mmCIF file of the C-alpha atoms, coordinates in Angstrom:
data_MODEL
# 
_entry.id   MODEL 
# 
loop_
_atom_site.group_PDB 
_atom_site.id 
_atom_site.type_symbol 
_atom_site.label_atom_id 
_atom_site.label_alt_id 
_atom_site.label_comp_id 
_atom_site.label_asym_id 
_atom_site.label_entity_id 
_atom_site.label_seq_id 
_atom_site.pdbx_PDB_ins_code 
_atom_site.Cartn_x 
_atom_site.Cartn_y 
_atom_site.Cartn_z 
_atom_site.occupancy 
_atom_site.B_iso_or_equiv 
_atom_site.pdbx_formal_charge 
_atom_site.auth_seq_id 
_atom_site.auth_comp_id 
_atom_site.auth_asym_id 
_atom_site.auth_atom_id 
_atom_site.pdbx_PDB_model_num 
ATOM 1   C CA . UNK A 1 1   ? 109.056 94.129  83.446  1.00 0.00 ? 1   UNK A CA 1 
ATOM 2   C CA . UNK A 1 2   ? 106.704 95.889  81.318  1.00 0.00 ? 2   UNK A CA 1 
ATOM 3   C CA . UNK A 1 3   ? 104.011 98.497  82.055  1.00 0.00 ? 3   UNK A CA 1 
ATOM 4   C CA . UNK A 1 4   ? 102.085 100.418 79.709  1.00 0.00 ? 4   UNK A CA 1 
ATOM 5   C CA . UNK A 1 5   ? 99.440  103.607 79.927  1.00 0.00 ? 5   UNK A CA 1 
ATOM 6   C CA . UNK A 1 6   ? 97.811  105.788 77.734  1.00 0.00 ? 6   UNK A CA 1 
ATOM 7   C CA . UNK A 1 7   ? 100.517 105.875 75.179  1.00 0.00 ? 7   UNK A CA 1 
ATOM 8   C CA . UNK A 1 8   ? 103.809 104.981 77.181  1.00 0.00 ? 8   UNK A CA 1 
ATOM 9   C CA . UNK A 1 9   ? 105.012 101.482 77.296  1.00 0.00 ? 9   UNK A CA 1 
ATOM 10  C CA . UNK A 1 10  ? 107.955 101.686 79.792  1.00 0.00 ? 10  UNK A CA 1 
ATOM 11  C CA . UNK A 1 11  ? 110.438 98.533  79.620  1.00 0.00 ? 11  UNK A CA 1 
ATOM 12  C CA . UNK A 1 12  ? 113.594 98.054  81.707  1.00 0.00 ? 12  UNK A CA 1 
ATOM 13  C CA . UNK A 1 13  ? 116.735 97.206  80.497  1.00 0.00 ? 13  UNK A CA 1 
ATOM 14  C CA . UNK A 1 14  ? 118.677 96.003  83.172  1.00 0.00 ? 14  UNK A CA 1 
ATOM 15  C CA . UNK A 1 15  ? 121.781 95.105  82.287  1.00 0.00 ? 15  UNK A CA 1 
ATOM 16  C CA . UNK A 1 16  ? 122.344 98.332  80.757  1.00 0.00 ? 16  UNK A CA 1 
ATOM 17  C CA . UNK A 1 17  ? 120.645 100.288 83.834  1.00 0.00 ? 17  UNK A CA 1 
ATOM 18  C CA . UNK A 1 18  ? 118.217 102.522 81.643  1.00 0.00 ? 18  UNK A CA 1 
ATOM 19  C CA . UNK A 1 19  ? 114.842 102.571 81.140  1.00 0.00 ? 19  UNK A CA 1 
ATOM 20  C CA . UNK A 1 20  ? 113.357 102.300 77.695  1.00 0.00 ? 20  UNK A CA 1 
ATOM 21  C CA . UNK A 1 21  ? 109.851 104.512 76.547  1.00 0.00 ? 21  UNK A CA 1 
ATOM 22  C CA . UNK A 1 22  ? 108.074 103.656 73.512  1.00 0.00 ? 22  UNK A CA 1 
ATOM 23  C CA . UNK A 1 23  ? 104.905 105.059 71.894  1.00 0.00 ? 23  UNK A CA 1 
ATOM 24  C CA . UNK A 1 24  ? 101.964 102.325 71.077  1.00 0.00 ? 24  UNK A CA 1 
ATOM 25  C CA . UNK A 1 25  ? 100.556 102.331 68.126  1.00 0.00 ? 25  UNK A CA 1 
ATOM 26  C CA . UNK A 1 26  ? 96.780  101.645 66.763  1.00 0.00 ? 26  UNK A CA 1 
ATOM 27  C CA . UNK A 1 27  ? 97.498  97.725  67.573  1.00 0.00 ? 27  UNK A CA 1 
ATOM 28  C CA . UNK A 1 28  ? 97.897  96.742  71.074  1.00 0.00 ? 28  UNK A CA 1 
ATOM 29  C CA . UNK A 1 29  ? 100.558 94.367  70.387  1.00 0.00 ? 29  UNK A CA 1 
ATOM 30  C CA . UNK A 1 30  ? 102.658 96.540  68.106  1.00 0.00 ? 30  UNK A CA 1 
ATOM 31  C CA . UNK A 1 31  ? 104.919 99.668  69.799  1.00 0.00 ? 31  UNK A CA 1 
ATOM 32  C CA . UNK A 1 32  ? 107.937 101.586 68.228  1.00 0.00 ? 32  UNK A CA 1 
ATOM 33  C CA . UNK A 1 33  ? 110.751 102.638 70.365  1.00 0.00 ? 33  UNK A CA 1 
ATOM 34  C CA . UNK A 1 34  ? 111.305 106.021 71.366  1.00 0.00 ? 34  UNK A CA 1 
ATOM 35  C CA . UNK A 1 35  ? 113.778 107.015 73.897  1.00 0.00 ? 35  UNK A CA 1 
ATOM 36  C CA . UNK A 1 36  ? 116.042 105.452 76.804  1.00 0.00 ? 36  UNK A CA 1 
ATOM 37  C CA . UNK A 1 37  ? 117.288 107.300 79.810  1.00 0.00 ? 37  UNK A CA 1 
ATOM 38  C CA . UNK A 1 38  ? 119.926 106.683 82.394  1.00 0.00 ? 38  UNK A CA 1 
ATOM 39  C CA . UNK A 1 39  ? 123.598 105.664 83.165  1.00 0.00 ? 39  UNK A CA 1 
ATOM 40  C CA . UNK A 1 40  ? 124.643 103.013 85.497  1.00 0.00 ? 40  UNK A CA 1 
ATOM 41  C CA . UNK A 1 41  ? 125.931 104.743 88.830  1.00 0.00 ? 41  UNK A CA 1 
ATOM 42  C CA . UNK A 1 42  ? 123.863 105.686 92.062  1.00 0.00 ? 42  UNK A CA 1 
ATOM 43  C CA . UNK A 1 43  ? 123.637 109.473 91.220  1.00 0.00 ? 43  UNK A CA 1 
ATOM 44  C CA . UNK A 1 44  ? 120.926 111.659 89.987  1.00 0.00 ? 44  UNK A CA 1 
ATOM 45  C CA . UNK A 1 45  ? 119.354 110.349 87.101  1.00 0.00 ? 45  UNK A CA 1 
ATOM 46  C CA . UNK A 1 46  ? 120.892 106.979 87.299  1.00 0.00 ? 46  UNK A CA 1 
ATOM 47  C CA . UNK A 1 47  ? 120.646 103.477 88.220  1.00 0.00 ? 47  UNK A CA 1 
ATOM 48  C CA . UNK A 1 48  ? 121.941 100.098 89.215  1.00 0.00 ? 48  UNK A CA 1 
ATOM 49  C CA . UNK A 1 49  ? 119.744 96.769  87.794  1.00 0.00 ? 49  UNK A CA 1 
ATOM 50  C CA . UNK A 1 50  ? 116.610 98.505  88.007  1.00 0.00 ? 50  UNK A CA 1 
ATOM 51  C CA . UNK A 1 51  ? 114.233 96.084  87.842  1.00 0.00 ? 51  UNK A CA 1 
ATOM 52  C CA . UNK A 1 52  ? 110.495 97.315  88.458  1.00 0.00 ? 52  UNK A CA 1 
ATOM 53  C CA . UNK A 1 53  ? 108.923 99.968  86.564  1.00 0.00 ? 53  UNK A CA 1 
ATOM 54  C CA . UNK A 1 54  ? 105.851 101.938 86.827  1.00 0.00 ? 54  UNK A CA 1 
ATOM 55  C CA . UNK A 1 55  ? 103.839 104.654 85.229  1.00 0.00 ? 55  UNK A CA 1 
ATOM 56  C CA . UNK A 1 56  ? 101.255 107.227 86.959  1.00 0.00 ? 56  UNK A CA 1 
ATOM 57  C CA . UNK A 1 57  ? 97.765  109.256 86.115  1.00 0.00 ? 57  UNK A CA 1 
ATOM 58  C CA . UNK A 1 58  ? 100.585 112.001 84.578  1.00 0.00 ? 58  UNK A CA 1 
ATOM 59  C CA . UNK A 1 59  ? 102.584 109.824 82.858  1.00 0.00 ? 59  UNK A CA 1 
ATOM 60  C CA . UNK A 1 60  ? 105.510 110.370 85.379  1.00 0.00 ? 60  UNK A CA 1 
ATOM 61  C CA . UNK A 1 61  ? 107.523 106.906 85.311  1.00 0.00 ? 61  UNK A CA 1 
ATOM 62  C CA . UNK A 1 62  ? 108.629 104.728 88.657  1.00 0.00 ? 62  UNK A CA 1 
ATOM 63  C CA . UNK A 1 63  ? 111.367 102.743 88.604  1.00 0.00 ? 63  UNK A CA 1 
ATOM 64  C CA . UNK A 1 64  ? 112.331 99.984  91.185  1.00 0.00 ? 64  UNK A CA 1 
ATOM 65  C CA . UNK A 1 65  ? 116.174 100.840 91.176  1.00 0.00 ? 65  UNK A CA 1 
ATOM 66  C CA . UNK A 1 66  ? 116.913 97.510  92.902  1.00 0.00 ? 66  UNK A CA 1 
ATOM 67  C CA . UNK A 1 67  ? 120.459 97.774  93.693  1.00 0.00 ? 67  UNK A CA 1 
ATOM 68  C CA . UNK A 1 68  ? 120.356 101.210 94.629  1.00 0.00 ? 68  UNK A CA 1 
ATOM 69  C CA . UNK A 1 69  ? 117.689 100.170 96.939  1.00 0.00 ? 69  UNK A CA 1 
ATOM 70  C CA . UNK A 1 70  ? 115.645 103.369 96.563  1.00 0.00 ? 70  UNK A CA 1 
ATOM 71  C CA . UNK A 1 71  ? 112.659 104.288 93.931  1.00 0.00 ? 71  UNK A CA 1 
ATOM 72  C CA . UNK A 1 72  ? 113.226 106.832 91.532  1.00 0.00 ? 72  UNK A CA 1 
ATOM 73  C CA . UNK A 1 73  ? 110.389 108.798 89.530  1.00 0.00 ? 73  UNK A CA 1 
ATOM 74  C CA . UNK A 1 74  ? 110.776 111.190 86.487  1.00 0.00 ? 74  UNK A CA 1 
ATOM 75  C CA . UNK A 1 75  ? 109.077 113.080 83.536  1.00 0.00 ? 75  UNK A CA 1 
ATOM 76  C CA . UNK A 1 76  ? 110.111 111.279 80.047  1.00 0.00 ? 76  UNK A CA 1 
ATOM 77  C CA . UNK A 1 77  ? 109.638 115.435 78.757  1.00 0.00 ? 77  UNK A CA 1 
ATOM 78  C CA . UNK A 1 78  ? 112.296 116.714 81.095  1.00 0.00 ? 78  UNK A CA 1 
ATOM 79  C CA . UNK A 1 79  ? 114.447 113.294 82.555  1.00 0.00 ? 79  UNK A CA 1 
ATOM 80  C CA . UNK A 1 80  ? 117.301 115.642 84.436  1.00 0.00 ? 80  UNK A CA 1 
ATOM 81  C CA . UNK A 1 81  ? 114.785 118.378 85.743  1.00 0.00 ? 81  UNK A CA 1 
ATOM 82  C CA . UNK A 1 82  ? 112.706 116.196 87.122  1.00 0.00 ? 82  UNK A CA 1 
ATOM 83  C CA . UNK A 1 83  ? 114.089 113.365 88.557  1.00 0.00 ? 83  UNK A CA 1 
ATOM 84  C CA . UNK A 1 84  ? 113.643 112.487 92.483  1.00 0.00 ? 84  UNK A CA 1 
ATOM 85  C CA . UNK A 1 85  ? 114.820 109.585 94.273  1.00 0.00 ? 85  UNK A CA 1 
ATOM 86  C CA . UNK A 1 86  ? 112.741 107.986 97.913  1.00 0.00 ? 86  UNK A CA 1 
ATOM 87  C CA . UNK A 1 87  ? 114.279 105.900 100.231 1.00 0.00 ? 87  UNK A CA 1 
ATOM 88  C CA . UNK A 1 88  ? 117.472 104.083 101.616 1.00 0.00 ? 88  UNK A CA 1 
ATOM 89  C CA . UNK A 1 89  ? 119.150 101.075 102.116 1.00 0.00 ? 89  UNK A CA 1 
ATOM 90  C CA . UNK A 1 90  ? 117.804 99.304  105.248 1.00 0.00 ? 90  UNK A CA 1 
ATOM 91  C CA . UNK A 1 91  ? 114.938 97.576  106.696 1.00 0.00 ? 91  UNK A CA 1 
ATOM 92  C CA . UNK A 1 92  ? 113.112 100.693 108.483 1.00 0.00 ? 92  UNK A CA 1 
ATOM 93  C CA . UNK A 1 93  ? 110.700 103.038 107.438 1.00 0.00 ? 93  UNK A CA 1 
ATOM 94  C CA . UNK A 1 94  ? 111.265 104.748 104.563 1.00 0.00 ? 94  UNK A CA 1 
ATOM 95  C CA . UNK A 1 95  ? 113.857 102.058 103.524 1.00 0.00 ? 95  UNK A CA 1 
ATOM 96  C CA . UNK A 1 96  ? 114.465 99.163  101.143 1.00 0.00 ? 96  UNK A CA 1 
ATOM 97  C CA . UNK A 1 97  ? 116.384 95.715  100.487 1.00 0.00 ? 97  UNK A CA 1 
ATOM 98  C CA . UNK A 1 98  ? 116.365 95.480  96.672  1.00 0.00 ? 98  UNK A CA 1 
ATOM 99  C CA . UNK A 1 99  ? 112.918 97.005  95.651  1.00 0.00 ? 99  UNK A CA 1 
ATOM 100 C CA . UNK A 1 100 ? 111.927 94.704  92.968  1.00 0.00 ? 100 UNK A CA 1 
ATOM 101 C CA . UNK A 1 101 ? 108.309 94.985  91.943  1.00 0.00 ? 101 UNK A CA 1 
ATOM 102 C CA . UNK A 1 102 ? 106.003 98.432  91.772  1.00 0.00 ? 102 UNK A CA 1 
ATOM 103 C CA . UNK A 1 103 ? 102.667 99.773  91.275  1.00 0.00 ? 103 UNK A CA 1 
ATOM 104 C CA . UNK A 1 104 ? 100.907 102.742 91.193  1.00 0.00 ? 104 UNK A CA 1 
ATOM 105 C CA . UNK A 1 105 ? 96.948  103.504 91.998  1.00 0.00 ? 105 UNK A CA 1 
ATOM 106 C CA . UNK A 1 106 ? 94.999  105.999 90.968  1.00 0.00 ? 106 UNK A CA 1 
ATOM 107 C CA . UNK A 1 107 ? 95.279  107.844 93.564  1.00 0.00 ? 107 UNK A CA 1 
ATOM 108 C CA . UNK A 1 108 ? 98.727  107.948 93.420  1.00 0.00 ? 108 UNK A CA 1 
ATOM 109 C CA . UNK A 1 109 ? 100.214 105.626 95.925  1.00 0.00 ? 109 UNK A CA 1 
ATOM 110 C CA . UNK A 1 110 ? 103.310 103.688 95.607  1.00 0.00 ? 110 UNK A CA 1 
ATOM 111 C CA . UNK A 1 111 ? 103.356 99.914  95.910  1.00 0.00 ? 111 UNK A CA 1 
ATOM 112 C CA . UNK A 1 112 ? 106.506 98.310  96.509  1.00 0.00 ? 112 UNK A CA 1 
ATOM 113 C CA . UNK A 1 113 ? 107.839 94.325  96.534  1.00 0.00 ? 113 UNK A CA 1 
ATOM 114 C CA . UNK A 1 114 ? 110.495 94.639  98.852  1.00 0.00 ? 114 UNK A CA 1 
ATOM 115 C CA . UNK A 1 115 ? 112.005 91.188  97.574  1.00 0.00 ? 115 UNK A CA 1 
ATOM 116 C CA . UNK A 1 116 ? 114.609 90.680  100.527 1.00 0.00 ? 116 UNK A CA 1 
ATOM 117 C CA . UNK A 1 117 ? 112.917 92.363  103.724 1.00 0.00 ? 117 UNK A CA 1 
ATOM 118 C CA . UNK A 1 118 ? 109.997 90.257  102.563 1.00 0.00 ? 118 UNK A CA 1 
ATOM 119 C CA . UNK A 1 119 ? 107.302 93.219  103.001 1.00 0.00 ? 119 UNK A CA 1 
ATOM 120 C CA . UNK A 1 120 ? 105.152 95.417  100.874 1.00 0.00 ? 120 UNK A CA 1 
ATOM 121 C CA . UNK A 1 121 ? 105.783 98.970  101.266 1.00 0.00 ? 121 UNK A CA 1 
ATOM 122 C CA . UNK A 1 122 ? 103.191 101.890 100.171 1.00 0.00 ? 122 UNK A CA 1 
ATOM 123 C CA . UNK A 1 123 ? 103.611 105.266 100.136 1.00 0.00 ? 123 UNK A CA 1 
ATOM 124 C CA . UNK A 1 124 ? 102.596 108.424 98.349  1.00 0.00 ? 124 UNK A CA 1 
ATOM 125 C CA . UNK A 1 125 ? 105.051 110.706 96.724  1.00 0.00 ? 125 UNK A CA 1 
ATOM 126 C CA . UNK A 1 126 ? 103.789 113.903 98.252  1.00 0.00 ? 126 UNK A CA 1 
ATOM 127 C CA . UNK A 1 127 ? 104.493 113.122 101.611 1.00 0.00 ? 127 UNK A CA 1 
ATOM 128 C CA . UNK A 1 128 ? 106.918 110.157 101.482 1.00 0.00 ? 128 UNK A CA 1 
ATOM 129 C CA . UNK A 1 129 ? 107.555 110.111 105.304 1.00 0.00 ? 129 UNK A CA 1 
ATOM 130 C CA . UNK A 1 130 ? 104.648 110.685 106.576 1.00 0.00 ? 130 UNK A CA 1 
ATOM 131 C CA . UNK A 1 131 ? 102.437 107.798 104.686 1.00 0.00 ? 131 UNK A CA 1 
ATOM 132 C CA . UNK A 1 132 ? 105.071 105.082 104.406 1.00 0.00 ? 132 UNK A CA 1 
ATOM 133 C CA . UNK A 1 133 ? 104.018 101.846 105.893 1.00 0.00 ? 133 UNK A CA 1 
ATOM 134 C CA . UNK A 1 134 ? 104.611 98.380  105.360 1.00 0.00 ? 134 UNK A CA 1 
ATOM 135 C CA . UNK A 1 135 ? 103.156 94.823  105.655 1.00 0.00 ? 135 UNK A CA 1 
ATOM 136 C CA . UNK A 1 136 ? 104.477 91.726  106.035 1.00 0.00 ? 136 UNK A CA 1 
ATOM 137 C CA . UNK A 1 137 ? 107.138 89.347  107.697 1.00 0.00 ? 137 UNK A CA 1 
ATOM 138 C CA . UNK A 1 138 ? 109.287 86.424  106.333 1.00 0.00 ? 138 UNK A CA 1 
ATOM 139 C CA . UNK A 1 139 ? 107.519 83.077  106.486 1.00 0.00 ? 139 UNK A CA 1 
ATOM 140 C CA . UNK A 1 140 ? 104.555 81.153  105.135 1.00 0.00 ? 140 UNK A CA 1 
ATOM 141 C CA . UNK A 1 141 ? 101.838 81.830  107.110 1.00 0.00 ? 141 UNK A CA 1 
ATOM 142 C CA . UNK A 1 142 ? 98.413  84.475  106.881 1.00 0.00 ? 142 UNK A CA 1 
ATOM 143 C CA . UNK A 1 143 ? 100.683 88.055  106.668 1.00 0.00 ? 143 UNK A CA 1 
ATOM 144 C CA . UNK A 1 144 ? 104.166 86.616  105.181 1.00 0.00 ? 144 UNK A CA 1 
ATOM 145 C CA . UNK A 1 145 ? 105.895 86.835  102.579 1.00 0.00 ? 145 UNK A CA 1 
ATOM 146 C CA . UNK A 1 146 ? 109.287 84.547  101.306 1.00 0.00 ? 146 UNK A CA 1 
ATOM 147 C CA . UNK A 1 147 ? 110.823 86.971  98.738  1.00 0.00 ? 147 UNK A CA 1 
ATOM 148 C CA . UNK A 1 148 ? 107.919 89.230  97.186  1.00 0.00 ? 148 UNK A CA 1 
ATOM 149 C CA . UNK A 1 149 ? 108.738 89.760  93.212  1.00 0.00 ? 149 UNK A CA 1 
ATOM 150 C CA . UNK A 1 150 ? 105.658 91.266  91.841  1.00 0.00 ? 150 UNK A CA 1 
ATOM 151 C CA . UNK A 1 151 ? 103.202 94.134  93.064  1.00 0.00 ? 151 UNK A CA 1 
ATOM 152 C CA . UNK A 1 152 ? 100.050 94.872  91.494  1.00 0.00 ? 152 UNK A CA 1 
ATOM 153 C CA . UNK A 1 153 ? 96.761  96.995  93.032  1.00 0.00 ? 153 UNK A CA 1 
ATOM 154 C CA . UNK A 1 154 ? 93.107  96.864  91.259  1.00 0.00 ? 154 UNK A CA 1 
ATOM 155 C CA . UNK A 1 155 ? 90.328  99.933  91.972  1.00 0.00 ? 155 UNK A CA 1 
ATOM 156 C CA . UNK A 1 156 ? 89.166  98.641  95.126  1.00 0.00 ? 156 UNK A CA 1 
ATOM 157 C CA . UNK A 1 157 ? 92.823  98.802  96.892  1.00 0.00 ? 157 UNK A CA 1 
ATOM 158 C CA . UNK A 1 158 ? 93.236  95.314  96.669  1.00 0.00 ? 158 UNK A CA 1 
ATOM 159 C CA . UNK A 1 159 ? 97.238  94.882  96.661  1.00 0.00 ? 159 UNK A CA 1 
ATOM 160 C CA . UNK A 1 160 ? 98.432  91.504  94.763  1.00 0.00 ? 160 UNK A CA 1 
ATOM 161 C CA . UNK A 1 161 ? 101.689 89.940  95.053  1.00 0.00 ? 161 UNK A CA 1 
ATOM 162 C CA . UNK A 1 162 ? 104.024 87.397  93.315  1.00 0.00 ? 162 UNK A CA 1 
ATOM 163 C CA . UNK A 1 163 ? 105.158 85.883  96.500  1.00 0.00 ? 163 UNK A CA 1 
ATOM 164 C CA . UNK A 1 164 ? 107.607 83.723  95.024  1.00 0.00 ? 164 UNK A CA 1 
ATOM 165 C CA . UNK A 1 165 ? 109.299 81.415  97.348  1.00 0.00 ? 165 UNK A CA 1 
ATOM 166 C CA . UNK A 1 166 ? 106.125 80.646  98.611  1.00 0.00 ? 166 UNK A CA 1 
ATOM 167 C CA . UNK A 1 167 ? 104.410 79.368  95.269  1.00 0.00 ? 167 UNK A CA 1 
ATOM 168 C CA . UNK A 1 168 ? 101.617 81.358  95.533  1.00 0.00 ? 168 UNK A CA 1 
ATOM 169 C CA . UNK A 1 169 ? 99.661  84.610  94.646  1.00 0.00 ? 169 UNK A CA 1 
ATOM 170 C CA . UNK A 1 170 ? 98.201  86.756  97.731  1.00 0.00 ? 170 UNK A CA 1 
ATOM 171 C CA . UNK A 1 171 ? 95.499  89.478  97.996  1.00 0.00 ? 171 UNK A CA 1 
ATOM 172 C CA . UNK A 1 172 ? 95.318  91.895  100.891 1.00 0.00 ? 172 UNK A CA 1 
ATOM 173 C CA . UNK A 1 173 ? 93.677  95.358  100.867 1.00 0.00 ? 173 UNK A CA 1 
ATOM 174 C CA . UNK A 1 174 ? 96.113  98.262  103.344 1.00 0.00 ? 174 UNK A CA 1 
ATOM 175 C CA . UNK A 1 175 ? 92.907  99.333  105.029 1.00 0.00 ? 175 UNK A CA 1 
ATOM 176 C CA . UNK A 1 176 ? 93.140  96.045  107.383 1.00 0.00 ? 176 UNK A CA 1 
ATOM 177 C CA . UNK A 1 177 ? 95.759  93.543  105.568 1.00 0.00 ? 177 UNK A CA 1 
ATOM 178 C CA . UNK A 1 178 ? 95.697  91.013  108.267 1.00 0.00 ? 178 UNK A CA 1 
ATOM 179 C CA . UNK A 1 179 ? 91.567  90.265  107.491 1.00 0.00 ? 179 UNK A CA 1 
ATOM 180 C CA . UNK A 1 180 ? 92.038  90.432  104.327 1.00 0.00 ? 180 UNK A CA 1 
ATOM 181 C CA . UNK A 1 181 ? 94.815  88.277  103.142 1.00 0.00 ? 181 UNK A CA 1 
ATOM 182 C CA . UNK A 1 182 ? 93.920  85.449  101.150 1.00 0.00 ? 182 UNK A CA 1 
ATOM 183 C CA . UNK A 1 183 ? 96.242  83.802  99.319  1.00 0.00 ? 183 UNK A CA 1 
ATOM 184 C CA . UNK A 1 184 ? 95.647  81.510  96.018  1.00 0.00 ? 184 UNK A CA 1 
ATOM 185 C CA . UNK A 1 185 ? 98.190  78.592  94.763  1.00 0.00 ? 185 UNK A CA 1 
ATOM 186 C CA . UNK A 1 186 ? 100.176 75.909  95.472  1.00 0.00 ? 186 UNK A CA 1 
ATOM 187 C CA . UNK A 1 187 ? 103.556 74.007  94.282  1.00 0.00 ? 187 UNK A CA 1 
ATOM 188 C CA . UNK A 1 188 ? 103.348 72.574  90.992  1.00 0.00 ? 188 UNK A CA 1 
ATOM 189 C CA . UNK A 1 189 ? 102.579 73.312  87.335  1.00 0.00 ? 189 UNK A CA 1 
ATOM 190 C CA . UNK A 1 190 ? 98.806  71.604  87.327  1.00 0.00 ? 190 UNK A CA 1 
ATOM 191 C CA . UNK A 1 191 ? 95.799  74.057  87.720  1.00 0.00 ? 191 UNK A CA 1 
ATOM 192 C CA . UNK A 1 192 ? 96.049  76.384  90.396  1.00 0.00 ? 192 UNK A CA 1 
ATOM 193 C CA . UNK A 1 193 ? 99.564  75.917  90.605  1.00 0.00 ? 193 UNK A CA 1 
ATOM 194 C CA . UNK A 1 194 ? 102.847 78.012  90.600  1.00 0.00 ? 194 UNK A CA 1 
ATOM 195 C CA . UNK A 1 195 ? 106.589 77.830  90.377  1.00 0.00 ? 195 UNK A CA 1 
ATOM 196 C CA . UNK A 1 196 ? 108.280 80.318  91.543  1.00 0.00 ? 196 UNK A CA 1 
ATOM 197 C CA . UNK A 1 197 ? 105.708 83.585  90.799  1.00 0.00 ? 197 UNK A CA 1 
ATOM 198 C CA . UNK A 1 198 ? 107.022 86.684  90.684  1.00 0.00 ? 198 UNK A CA 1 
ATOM 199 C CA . UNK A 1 199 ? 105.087 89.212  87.771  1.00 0.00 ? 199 UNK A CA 1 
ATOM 200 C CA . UNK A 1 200 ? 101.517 90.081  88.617  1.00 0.00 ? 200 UNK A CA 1 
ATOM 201 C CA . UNK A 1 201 ? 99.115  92.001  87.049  1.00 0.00 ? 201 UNK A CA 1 
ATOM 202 C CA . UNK A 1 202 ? 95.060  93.176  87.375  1.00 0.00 ? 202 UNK A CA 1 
ATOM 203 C CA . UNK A 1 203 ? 92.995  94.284  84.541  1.00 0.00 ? 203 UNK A CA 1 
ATOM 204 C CA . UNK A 1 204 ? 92.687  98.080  86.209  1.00 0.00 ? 204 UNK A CA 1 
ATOM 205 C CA . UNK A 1 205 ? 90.969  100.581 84.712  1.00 0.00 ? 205 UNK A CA 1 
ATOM 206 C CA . UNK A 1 206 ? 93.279  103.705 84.875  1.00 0.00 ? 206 UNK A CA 1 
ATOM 207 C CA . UNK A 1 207 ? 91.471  107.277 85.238  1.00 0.00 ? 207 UNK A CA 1 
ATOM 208 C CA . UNK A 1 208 ? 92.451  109.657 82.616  1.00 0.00 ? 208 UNK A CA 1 
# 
């Protein structure tokens, strides 16, 4: 997983549990690598196949540290001092089954895929607690999920996910996410057709 803003491309690295920054250059396509951080172990500053990873307004960087089943954020200018993890391993609020995709808005709220409770979880940072909420059951149907990969949110609040087992791409907005799903795809690889979909993206425009 890839994200990229302002000049931080953030990359995970999975296998060797750390997270890789690089700085972009004039060309889009072209970045140089610049530092890694983290150990693999389920203390402070470390993690366990992280998978997802995000980056805010400030440049603070979110990582999906799936086997640790929490989400972890930190400053690439001071890794140790400020690194904070959210969440536990369980299906209730404020909890997780392998977080696997993230997002952040502008505002910034969290957006999780939580691949294996088969819900999308949102919360801000400030006040983790008290605005965590989810969405979703496991099934097929308007409102389910079958194992969530990718998590994506445009300007409008419009949440899009990489629901995978399903074969499709769905939209739902938080303000009333049972009106608003929609979802777009079927089985197959002719047009508007998916295998297993799990990365998503929207062309966002990020405030500066």
């Amino acid at each position: 997983m890839i994200t990229k803003i302002r000049n931080i491309v953030a990359v995970f690295a999975g296998s060797s549990c750390m997270i890789l920054l690089a700085s972009t250059h004039a060309s889009a396509v072209t970045f140089s690598y610049s530092k890694s951080f983290g150990t693999l172990a389920n203390g402070n500053g470390q993690f366990v196949n992280p998978f997802g990873v995000a980056v805010d307004n400030s440049e603070n960087v979110y990582v999906a540290d799936t086997y640790n089943n929490r989400i972890d954020r930190f400053n690439p200018n001071n890794f140790n001092g400020t690194f904070t993890s959210f969440g536990t391993s369980a299906n209730g609020n404020g909890q997780f089954v392998d977080p696997f995709g993230i997002a952040v808005d502008n505002s910034g709220n969290v957006y999780v895929a939580d691949i294996y409770d088969n819900r999308i979880n949102r919360f801000n940072p400030n006040n983790f607690n008290g605005t965590f909420t989810s969405f979703g059951t496991l099934g097929n149907g308007n409102g389910q999920f079958d194992n969530p990969g990718g998590v994506a949110v445009d300007n409008s609040g419009n949440v899009y996910v990489g629901d995978t087992n399903n074969n499709r791409i769905d939209r739902f907005n938080f303000s009333n996410p049972n009106t608003t799903f929609t979802s777009f795809g079927t089985f197959g690889n002719g047009n508007g057709q998916f295998i297993d979909p799990q990365g998503v993206a929207t062309n966002v425009r990020r405030e500066r």
